mmCIF file of C-alpha atoms and ligand atoms in Angstrom:
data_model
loop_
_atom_site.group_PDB
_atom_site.id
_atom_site.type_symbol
_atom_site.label_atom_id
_atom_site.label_comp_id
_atom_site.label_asym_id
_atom_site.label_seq_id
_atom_site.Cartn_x
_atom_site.Cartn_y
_atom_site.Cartn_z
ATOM 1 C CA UNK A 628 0.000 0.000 0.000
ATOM 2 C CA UNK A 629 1.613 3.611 -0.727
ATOM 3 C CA UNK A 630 2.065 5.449 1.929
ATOM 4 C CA UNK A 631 0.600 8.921 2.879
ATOM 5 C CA UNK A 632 3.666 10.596 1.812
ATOM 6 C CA UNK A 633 3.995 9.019 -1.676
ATOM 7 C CA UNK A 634 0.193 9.293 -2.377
ATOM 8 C CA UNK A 635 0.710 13.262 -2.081
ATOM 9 C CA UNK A 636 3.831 13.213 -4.335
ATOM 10 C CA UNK A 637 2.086 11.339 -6.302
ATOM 11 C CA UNK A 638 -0.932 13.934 -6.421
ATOM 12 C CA UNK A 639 1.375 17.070 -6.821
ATOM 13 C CA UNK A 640 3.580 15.362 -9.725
ATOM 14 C CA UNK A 641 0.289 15.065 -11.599
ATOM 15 C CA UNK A 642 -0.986 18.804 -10.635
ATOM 16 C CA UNK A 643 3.281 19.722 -11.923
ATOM 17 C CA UNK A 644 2.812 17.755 -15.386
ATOM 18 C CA UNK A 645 -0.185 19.861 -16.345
ATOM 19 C CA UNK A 646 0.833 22.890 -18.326
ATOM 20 C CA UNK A 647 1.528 26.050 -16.921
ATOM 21 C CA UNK A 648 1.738 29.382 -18.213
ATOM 22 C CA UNK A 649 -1.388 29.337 -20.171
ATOM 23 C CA UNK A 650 -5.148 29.874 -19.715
ATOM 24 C CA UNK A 651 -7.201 27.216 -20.729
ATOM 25 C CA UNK A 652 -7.721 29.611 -23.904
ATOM 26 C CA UNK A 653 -4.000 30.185 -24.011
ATOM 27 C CA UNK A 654 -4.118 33.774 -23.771
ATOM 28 C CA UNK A 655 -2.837 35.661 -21.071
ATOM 29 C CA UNK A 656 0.277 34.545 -19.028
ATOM 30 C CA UNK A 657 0.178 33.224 -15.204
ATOM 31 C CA UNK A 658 2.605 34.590 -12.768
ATOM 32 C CA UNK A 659 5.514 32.478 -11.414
ATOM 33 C CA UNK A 660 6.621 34.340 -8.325
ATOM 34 C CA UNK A 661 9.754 34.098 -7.116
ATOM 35 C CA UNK A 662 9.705 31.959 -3.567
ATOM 36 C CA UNK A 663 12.110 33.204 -1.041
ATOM 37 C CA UNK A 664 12.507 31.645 2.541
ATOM 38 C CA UNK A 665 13.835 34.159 5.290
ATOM 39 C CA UNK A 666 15.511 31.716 7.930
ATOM 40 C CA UNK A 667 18.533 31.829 10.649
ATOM 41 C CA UNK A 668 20.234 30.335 12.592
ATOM 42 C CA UNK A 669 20.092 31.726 15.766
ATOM 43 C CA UNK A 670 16.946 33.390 17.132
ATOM 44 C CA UNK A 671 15.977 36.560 17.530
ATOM 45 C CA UNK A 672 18.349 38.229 14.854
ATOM 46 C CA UNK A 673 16.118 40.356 12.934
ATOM 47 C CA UNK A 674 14.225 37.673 10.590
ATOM 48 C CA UNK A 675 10.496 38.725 10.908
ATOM 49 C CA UNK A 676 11.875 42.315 10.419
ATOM 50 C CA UNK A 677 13.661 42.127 8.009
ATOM 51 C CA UNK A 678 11.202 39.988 5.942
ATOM 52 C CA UNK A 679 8.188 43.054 6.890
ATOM 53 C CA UNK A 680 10.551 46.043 5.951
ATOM 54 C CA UNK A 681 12.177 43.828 2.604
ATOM 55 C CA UNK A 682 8.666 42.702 1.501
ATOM 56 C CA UNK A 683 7.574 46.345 2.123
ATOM 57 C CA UNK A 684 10.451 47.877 0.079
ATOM 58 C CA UNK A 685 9.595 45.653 -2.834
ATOM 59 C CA UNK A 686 6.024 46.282 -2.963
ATOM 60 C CA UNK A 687 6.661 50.005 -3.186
ATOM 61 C CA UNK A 688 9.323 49.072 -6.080
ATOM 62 C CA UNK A 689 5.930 47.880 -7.859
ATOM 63 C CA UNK A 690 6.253 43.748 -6.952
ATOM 64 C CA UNK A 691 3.461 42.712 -5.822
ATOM 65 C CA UNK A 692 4.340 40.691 -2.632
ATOM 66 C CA UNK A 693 3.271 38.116 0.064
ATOM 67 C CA UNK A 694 4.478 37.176 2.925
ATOM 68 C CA UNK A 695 3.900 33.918 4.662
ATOM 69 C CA UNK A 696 4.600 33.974 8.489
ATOM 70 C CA UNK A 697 5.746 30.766 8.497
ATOM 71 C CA UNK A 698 7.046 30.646 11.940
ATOM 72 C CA UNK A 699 5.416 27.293 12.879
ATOM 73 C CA UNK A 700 3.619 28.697 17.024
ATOM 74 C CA UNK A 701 4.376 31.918 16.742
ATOM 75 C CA UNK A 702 3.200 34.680 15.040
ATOM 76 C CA UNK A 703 5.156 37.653 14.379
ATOM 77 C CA UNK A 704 4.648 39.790 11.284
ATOM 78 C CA UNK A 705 0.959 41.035 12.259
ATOM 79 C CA UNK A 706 2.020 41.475 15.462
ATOM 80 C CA UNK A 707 4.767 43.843 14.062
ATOM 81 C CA UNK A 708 1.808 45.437 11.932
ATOM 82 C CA UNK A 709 0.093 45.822 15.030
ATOM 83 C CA UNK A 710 -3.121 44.237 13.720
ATOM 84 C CA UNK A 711 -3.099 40.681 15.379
ATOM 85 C CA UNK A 712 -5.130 38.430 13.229
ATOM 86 C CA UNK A 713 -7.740 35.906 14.848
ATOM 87 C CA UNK A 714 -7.404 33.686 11.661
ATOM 88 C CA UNK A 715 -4.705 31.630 10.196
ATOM 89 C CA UNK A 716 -3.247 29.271 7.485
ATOM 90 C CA UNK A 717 -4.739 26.779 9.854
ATOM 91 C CA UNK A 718 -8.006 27.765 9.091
ATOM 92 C CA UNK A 719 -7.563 27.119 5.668
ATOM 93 C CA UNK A 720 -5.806 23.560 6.054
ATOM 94 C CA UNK A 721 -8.821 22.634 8.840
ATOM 95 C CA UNK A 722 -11.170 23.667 5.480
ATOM 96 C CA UNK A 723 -12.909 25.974 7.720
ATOM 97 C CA UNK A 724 -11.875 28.686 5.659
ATOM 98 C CA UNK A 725 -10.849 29.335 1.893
ATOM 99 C CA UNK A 726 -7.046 30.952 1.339
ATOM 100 C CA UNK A 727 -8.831 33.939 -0.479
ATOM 101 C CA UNK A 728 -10.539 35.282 3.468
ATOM 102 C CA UNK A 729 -7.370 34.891 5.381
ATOM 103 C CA UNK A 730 -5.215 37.083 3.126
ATOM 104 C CA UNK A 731 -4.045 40.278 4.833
ATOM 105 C CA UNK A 732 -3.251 43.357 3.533
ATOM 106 C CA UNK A 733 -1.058 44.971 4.928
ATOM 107 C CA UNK A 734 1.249 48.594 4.890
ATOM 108 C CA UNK A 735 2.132 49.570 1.549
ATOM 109 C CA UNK A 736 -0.284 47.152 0.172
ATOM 110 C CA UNK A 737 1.714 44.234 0.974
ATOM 111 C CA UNK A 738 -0.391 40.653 1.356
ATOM 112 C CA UNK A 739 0.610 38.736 4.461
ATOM 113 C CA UNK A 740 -1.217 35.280 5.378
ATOM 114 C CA UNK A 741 -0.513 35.467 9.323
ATOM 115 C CA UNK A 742 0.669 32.325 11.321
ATOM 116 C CA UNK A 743 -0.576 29.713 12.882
ATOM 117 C CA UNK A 744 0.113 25.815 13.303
ATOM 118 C CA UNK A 745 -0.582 25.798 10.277
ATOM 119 C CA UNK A 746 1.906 24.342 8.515
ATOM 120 C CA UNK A 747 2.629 21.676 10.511
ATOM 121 C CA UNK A 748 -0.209 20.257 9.085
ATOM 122 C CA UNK A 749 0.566 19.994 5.507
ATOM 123 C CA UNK A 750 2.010 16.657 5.447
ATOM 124 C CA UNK A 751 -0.748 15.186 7.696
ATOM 125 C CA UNK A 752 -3.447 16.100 5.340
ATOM 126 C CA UNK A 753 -5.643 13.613 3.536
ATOM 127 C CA UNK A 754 -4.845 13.644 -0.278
ATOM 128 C CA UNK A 755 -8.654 15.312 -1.200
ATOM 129 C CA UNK A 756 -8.333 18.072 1.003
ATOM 130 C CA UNK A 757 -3.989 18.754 -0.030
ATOM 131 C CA UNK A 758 -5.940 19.226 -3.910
ATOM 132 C CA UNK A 759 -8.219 21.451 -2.444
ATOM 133 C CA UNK A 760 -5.474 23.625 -0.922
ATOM 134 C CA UNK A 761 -2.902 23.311 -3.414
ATOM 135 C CA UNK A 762 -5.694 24.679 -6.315
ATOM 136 C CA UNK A 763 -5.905 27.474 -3.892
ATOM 137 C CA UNK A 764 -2.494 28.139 -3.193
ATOM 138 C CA UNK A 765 -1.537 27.727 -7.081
ATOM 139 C CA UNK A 766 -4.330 30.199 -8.605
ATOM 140 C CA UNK A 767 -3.530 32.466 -5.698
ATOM 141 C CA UNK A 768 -0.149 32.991 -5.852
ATOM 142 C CA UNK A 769 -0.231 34.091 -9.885
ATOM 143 C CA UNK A 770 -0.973 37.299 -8.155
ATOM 144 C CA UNK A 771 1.929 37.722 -7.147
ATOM 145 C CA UNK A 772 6.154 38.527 -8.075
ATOM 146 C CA UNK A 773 7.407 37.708 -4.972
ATOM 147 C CA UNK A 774 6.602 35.489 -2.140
ATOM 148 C CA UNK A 775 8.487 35.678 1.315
ATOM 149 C CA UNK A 776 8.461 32.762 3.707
ATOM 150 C CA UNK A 777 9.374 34.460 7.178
ATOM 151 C CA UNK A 778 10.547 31.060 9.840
ATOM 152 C CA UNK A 779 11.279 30.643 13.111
ATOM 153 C CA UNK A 780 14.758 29.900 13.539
ATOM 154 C CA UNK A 781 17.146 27.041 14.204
ATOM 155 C CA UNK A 782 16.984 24.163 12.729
ATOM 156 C CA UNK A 783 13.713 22.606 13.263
ATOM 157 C CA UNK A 784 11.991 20.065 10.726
ATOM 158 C CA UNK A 785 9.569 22.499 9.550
ATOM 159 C CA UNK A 786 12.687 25.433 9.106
ATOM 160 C CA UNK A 787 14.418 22.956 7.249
ATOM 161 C CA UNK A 788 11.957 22.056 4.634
ATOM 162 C CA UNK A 789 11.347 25.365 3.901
ATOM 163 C CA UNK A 790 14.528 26.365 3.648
ATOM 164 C CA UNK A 791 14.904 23.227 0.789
ATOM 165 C CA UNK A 792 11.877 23.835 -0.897
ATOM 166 C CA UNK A 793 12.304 27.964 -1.975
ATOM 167 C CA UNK A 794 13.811 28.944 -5.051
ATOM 168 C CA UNK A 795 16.149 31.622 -2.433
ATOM 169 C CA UNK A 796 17.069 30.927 0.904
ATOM 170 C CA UNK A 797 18.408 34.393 2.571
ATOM 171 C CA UNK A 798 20.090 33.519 5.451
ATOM 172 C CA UNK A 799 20.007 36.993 8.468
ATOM 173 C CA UNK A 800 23.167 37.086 10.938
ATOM 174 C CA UNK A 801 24.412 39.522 13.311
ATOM 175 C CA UNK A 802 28.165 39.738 14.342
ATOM 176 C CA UNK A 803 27.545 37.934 17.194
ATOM 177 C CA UNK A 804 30.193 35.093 17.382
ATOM 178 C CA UNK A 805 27.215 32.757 18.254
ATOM 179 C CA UNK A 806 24.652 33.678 15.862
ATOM 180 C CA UNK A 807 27.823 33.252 12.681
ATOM 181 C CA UNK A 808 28.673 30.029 14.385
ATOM 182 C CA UNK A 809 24.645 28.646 13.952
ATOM 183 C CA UNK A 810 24.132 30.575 10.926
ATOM 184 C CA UNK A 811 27.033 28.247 9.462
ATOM 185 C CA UNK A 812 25.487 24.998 11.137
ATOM 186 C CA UNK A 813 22.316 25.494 9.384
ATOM 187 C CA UNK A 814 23.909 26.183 5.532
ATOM 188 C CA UNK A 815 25.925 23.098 6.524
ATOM 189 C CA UNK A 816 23.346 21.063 7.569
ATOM 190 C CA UNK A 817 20.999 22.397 4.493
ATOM 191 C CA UNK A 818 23.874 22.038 1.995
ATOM 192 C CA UNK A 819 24.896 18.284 3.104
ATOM 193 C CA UNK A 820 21.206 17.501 2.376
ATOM 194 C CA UNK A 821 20.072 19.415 -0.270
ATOM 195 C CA UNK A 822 23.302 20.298 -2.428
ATOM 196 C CA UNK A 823 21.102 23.020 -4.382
ATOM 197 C CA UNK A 824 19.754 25.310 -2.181
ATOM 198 C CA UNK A 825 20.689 28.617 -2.776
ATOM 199 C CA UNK A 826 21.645 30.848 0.081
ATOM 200 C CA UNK A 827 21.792 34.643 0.504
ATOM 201 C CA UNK A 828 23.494 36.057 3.150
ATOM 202 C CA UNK A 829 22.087 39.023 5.421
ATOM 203 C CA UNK A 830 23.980 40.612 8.475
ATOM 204 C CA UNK A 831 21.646 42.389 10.317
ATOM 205 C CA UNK A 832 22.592 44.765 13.229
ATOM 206 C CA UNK A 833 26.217 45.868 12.280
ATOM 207 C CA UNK A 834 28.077 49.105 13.424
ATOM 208 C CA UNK A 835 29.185 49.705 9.783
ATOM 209 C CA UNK A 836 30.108 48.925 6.603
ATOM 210 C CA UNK A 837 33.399 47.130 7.641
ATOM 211 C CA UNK A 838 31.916 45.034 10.200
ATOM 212 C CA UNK A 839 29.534 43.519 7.986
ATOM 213 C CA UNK A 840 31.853 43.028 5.347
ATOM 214 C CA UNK A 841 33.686 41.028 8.005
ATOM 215 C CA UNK A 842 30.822 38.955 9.411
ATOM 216 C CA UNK A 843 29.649 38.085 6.307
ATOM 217 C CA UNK A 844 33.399 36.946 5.174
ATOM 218 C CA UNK A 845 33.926 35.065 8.158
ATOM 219 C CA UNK A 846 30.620 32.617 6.743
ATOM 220 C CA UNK A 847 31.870 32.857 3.188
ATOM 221 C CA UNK A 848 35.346 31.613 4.205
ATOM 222 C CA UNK A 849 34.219 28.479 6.487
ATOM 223 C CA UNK A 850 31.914 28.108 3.423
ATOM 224 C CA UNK A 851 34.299 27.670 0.932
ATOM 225 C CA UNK A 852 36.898 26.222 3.039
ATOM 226 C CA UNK A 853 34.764 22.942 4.324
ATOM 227 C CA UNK A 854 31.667 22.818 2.083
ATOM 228 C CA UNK A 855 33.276 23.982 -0.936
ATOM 229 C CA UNK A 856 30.285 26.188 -1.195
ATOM 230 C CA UNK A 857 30.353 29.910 -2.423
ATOM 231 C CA UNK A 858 27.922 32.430 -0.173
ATOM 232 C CA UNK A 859 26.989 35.656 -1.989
ATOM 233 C CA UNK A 860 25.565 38.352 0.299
ATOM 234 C CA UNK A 861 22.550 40.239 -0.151
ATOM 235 C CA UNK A 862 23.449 42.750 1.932
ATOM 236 C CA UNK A 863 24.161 44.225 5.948
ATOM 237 C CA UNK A 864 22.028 46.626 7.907
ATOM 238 C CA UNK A 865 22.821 48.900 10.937
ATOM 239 C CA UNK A 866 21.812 48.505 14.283
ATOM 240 C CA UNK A 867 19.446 51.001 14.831
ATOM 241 C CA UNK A 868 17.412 51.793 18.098
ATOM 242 C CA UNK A 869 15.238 52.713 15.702
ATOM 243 C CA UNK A 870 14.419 49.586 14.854
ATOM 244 C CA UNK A 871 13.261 48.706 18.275
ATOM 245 C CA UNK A 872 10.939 51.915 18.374
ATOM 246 C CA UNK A 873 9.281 50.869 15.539
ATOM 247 C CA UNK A 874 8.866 47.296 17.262
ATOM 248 C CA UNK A 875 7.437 48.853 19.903
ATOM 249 C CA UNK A 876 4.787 50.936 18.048
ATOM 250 C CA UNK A 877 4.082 48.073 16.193
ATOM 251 C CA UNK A 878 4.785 50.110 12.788
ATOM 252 C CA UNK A 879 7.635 49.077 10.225
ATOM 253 C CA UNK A 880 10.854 50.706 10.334
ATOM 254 C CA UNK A 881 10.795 51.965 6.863
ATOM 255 C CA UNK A 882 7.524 53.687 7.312
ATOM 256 C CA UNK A 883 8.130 55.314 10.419
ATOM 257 C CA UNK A 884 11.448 56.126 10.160
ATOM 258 C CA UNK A 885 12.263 56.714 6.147
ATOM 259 C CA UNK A 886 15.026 58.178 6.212
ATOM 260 C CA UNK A 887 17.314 56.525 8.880
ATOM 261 C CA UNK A 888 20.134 54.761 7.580
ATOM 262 C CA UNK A 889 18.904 51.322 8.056
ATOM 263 C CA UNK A 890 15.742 52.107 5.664
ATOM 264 C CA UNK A 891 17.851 53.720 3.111
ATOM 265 C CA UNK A 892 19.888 50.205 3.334
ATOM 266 C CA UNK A 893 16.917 48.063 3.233
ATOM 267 C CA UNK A 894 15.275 49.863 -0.083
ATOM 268 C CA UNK A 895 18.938 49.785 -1.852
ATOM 269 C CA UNK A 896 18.973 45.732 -0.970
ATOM 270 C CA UNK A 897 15.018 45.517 -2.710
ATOM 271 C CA UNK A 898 16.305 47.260 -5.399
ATOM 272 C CA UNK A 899 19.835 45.581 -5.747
ATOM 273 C CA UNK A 900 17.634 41.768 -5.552
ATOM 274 C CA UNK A 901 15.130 43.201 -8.073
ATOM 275 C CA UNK A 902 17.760 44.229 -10.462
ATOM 276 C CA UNK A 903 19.172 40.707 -10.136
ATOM 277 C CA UNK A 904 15.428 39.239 -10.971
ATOM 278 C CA UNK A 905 15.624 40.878 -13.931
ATOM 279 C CA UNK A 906 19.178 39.449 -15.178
ATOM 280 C CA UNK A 907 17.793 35.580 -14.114
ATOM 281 C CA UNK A 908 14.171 35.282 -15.162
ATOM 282 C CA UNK A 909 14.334 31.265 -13.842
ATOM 283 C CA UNK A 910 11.981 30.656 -11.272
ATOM 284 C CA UNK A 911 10.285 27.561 -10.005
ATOM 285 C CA UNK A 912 7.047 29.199 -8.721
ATOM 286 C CA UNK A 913 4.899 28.157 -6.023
ATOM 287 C CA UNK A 914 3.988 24.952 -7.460
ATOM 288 C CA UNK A 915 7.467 23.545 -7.760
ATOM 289 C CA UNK A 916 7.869 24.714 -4.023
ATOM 290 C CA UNK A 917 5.163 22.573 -3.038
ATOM 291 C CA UNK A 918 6.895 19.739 -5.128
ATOM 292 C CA UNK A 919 10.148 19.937 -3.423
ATOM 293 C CA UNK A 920 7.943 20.322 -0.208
ATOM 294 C CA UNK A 921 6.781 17.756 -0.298
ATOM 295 C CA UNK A 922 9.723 15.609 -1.781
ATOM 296 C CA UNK A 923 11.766 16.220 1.888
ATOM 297 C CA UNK A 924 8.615 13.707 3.986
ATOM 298 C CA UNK A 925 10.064 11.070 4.467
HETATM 299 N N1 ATP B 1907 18.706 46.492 12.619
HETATM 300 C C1 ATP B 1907 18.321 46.448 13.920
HETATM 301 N N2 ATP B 1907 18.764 47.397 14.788
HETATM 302 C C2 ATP B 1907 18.411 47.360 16.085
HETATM 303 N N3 ATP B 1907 17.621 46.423 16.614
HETATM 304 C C3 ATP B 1907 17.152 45.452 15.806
HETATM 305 C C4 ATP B 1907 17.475 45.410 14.412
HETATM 306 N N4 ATP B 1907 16.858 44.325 13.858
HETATM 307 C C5 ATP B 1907 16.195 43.727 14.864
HETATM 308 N N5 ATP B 1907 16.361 44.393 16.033
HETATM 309 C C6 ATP B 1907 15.819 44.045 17.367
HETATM 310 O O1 ATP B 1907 15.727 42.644 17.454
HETATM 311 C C7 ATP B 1907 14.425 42.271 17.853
HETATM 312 C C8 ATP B 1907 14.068 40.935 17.235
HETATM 313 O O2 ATP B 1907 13.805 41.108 15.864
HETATM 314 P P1 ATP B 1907 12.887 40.073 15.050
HETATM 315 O O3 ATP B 1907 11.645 39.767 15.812
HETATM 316 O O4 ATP B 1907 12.749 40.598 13.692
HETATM 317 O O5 ATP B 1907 13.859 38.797 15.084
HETATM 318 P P2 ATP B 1907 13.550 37.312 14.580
HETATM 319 O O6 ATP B 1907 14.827 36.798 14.040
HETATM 320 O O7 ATP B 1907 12.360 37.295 13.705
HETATM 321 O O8 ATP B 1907 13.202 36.584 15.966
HETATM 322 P P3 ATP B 1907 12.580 35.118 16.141
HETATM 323 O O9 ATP B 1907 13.744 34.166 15.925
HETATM 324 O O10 ATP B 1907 12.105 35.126 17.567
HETATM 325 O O11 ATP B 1907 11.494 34.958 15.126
HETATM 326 C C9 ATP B 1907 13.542 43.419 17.423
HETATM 327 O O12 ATP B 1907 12.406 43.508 18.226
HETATM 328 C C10 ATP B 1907 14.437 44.634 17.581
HETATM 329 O O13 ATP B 1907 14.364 45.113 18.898
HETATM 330 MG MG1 MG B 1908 10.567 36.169 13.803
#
């Protein structure tokens, strides 16, 4: 008898043979957005706010965006917006609610689906209602350029699928000896498992320039040195009290505070990945995300 696991691959290889990019009539195309995961090692290091402020920053540089709080028990980006949500992803996967009502928007205009157990769940669902949600999930998603999977951190089952499954996986850091050290023990882990994941790197909370530039070399060259792997950067942000203001009035940084340094650096990093879009058009969309979700049950 195939198990539950194989009976889903089974159903999401047939939805993945049927042609994309078309309308039944053919004529107008569908939207592949790119799928980014948001992960660290360490906790606490400026993931959920960096996702909010990056997704933000996009959507005003005219991608449409969505972000997925993904952080498996804890919600954080609508608490950050300040508008706690009563429903979740959950919802949806339960079936006591369609993907369509749980869509936020957000500042800007952003789209956010808050958190919740939800995903948890994915893998445990019977095959009939994983269609249901995955027609969802596909048709909803052509709305979109960019998706943004904001985790919880560490290395936890659920962090770790993600992570394999996005077309991106930007990975935040701060100096801190201890948050390099488990930002390298999750690319390692990642890379010995899934050879072809590709990481950005992110140092978050730096005094300046130089001090990112050396955080971020300090991961490149353990990188190279014992996984043979190369680590491009993304980019490095200040650490701003700022930052914590904004927390605290439950308003992104960039909005409040536009013109700190930290904003400036987090619109020149939207603009530097959009640029970068544009030179490599390959994407593998929501749909192969799902796939290669649901490839790592085993
Ligand atoms: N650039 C920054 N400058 C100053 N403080 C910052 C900066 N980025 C984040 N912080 C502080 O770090 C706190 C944690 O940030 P955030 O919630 O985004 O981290 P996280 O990585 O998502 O945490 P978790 O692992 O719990 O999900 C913020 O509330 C803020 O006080
Ligand atoms: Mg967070």
């Amino acid at each position: 008898m195939m198990d539950q696991a194989q009976a889903l691959r089974k159903l999401v290889q047939r939805r993945a043979s049927q042609p994309q990019g078309t309308t039944p009539q053919g004529e107008s195309e569908k939207r592949t957005p790119r799928v980014i995961t948001i992960t660290s090692g360490k906790g606490g290091v400026g993931k959920s706010n960096f996702t909010l402020n990056f997704g933000i920053m996009l959507q005003e540089e005219g991608m449409r965006t969505l972000i997925f709080d993904a952080d498996i028990g804890m919600a954080n980006i609508d608490v950050l917006i300040g508008s706690p949500s009563s429903v979740s992803l959950y919802h949806v996967l339960n079936g006591s609610k369609r993907l369509e009502e749980i869509v936020q928007v957000g500042p800007s205009g952003i789209h956010y689906v808050p958190g919740g157990s939800g995903f948890k769940e994915l893998h445990e669902m019977s095959s009939s209602s994983l269609e249901r949600f995955l027609d969802e999930l596909s048709e909803w998603s052509e709305r979109y350029d960019v998706i943004l999977f904001d985790t919880g951190a560490g290395l936890s089952k659920e962090t770790i699928r993600f992570v394999a499954a996005a077309d991106e996986t930007f990975v935040v850091t701060t100096p801190e000896p201890t948050a390099i050290a488990d930002a390298y023990a999750l690319i390692k882990i990642v890379h010995t498992h899934f050879p072809d994941t590709a990481f950005r790197i992110v140092v978050n909370r730096v005094m300046d320039w130089s001090e990112g530039k050396q955080t971020a070399e300090r991961l490149i060259s353990v990188a190279r040195r014992f996984l043979q792997l190369e680590l491009p950067v993304l980019g490095y942000l200040n650490d701003d009290q700022h930052v914590m203001q904004a927390v605290k009035r439950q308003t992104p940084f960039t909005l409040l505070y536009p013109n700190i340094q930290v904003s400036k650096q987090i619109r020149q990093l939207a603009q530097a990945f959009l640029y970068d879009q544009e030179q490599q058009n390959t994407t593998r969309g929501i749909t192969g995300f799902i796939n290669r979700w649901l490839r790592r049950i085993t």
